[in-house]
Amino acid sequence: MILDATDKKLLFLLQTDSKKTTKELSLKLNLSVTAVYERIKKLEREGIIDKYVVLVNRSKVGKGFVVFCHLKLIQHTKEFITTFENEVIQLTEVIECHHVSGDYDYILKIVVKDMEAYREFLVTKLTMLQHIGSTHSTFMINEVKNTTIVAI
Amino acid sequence: MILDATDKKLLFLLQTDSKKTTKELSLKLNLSVTAVYERIKKLEREGIIDKYVVLVNRSKVGKGFVVFCHLKLIQHTKEFITTFENEVIQLTEVIECHHVSGDYDYILKIVVKDMEAYREFLVTKLTMLQHIGSTHSTFMINEVKNTTIVAI
DNA sequence: TCTGAAACATGCCAGGA
DNA sequence: TCCTGGCATGTTTCAGA
């Protein structure tokens, strides 16, 4: 699907605030309410709009401690990889897990309450997973930028 | 603010799909429509619900190439830090930037179209920033997990 | 803090340009 | 692909428990 300038602007507005009514959007885009509505439906049908979600302020719900964990597996057989990935997906503290190239195999982004909670997580959950070789934790000091907005 | 089990369930549902109507939510939570409505408003007032957004399927809009960049500054004076941070925030390709402890100063998450686009970004934008010491790029092979849902 | 009803706004679908 | 009009559905407010 080819996105024109209006679609791109619409996607930007919705990525910024999905609560905007089609009426408000129509004013910003100089279109009728229905035209906006139809464009949104098309973007949803095409799967470009993946979903509508609420973003929670993590520090206000006691999950302000963010850790990046670089992780190696002991081997790289298909079986080990799939086992590990299936298990790590289950951990709610892990909000991101990326299989990457380079010195280690995975980058994990983990959110917990504090250092004590992280230690607990590491000892009772993460290092209990099968096939883990080594882990290296890096702690977030400050969140400079964190957006879900993709500029198109 | 203390969150009871209903608030937590409500937050989970909204983090999964914010398009659910209050009526649907009321059925899942065994509450009236108004009760759900008031709980949501309270969560918004308290800032626990930060915002409502659309999540875009990155690969469908030509931003499927994800890179993690570990970055060092040449010095750690306050001036250098603030200058760098103010500049990096402006870069739309950088969707996350975290000041971290450890061997390097920042972890950046960057989304672009492909390797060629990344090279272009690196040469014309990132390494043009002031005070940058060194960069180390790690490329994502596979996204195992990537959620905005925080389990509370 | 909850319920239920009533007022108001919005979403959504026809039909036509 | 866009617009106008209208019904259905949703949101929001309020009194009372």
mmCIF file of C-alpha atoms in Angstrom, chain A residues 43-111:
data_model
loop_
_atom_site.group_PDB
_atom_site.id
_atom_site.type_symbol
_atom_site.label_atom_id
_atom_site.label_comp_id
_atom_site.label_asym_id
_atom_site.label_seq_id
_atom_site.Cartn_x
_atom_site.Cartn_y
_atom_site.Cartn_z
ATOM 1 C CA LEU A 43 -4.884 1.451 7.579
ATOM 2 C CA GLU A 44 -6.385 -1.019 10.058
ATOM 3 C CA ARG A 45 -7.358 -3.486 7.306
ATOM 4 C CA GLU A 46 -3.885 -3.345 5.777
ATOM 5 C CA GLY A 47 -2.361 -4.052 9.184
ATOM 6 C CA ILE A 48 -0.361 -0.818 9.144
ATOM 7 C CA ILE A 49 -2.214 0.175 12.275
ATOM 8 C CA ASP A 50 -1.364 -2.808 14.418
ATOM 9 C CA LYS A 51 -3.326 -1.969 17.540
ATOM 10 C CA TYR A 52 -4.663 0.646 19.918
ATOM 11 C CA VAL A 53 -3.167 0.633 23.378
ATOM 12 C CA VAL A 54 -2.809 2.527 26.600
ATOM 13 C CA LEU A 55 0.707 3.433 27.680
ATOM 14 C CA VAL A 56 1.246 3.234 31.418
ATOM 15 C CA ASN A 57 3.602 5.466 33.379
ATOM 16 C CA ARG A 58 5.957 2.781 34.637
ATOM 17 C CA SER A 59 7.410 4.651 37.580
ATOM 18 C CA LYS A 60 3.918 5.320 38.926
ATOM 19 C CA VAL A 61 3.138 1.623 39.129
ATOM 20 C CA GLY A 62 6.398 0.569 40.745
ATOM 21 C CA LYS A 63 8.189 -0.568 37.599
ATOM 22 C CA GLY A 64 10.591 2.285 37.184
ATOM 23 C CA PHE A 65 13.792 0.278 37.267
ATOM 24 C CA VAL A 66 14.922 -0.607 33.751
ATOM 25 C CA VAL A 67 17.700 -3.049 32.976
ATOM 26 C CA PHE A 68 19.236 -4.094 29.684
ATOM 27 C CA CYS A 69 20.550 -7.603 29.822
ATOM 28 C CA HIS A 70 22.945 -8.980 27.233
ATOM 29 C CA LEU A 71 22.713 -12.712 27.150
ATOM 30 C CA LYS A 72 24.544 -15.637 25.579
ATOM 31 C CA LEU A 73 23.337 -19.192 25.109
ATOM 32 C CA ILE A 74 25.686 -22.112 25.729
ATOM 33 C CA GLN A 75 24.968 -23.459 22.236
ATOM 34 C CA HIS A 76 23.141 -22.260 19.142
ATOM 35 C CA THR A 77 21.235 -25.332 18.076
ATOM 36 C CA LYS A 78 17.725 -24.746 16.843
ATOM 37 C CA GLU A 79 16.333 -26.641 19.804
ATOM 38 C CA PHE A 80 18.158 -24.484 22.349
ATOM 39 C CA ILE A 81 17.090 -21.304 20.645
ATOM 40 C CA THR A 82 13.405 -22.180 20.454
ATOM 41 C CA THR A 83 13.319 -23.486 24.014
ATOM 42 C CA PHE A 84 14.910 -20.330 25.341
ATOM 43 C CA GLU A 85 12.690 -18.031 23.294
ATOM 44 C CA ASN A 86 9.490 -19.785 24.314
ATOM 45 C CA GLU A 87 10.454 -19.504 27.952
ATOM 46 C CA VAL A 88 11.623 -15.907 27.906
ATOM 47 C CA ILE A 89 8.374 -14.783 26.249
ATOM 48 C CA GLN A 90 6.525 -15.961 29.356
ATOM 49 C CA LEU A 91 8.410 -13.643 31.685
ATOM 50 C CA THR A 92 6.298 -10.538 32.228
ATOM 51 C CA GLU A 93 9.296 -8.566 33.490
ATOM 52 C CA VAL A 94 10.885 -8.928 30.052
ATOM 53 C CA ILE A 95 9.181 -6.379 27.833
ATOM 54 C CA GLU A 96 11.595 -6.751 24.940
ATOM 55 C CA CYS A 97 13.781 -9.582 23.724
ATOM 56 C CA HIS A 98 15.761 -9.244 20.533
ATOM 57 C CA HIS A 99 17.893 -11.894 18.879
ATOM 58 C CA VAL A 100 20.917 -9.970 17.715
ATOM 59 C CA SER A 101 24.218 -10.328 15.858
ATOM 60 C CA GLY A 102 27.535 -9.735 17.581
ATOM 61 C CA ASP A 103 29.239 -10.579 20.831
ATOM 62 C CA TYR A 104 26.107 -11.908 22.515
ATOM 63 C CA ASP A 105 22.910 -13.541 21.335
ATOM 64 C CA TYR A 106 20.085 -11.563 22.909
ATOM 65 C CA ILE A 107 19.325 -8.113 24.217
ATOM 66 C CA LEU A 108 16.583 -8.081 26.843
ATOM 67 C CA LYS A 109 14.827 -5.069 28.263
ATOM 68 C CA ILE A 110 13.535 -5.757 31.731
ATOM 69 C CA VAL A 111 11.337 -3.625 33.996
#
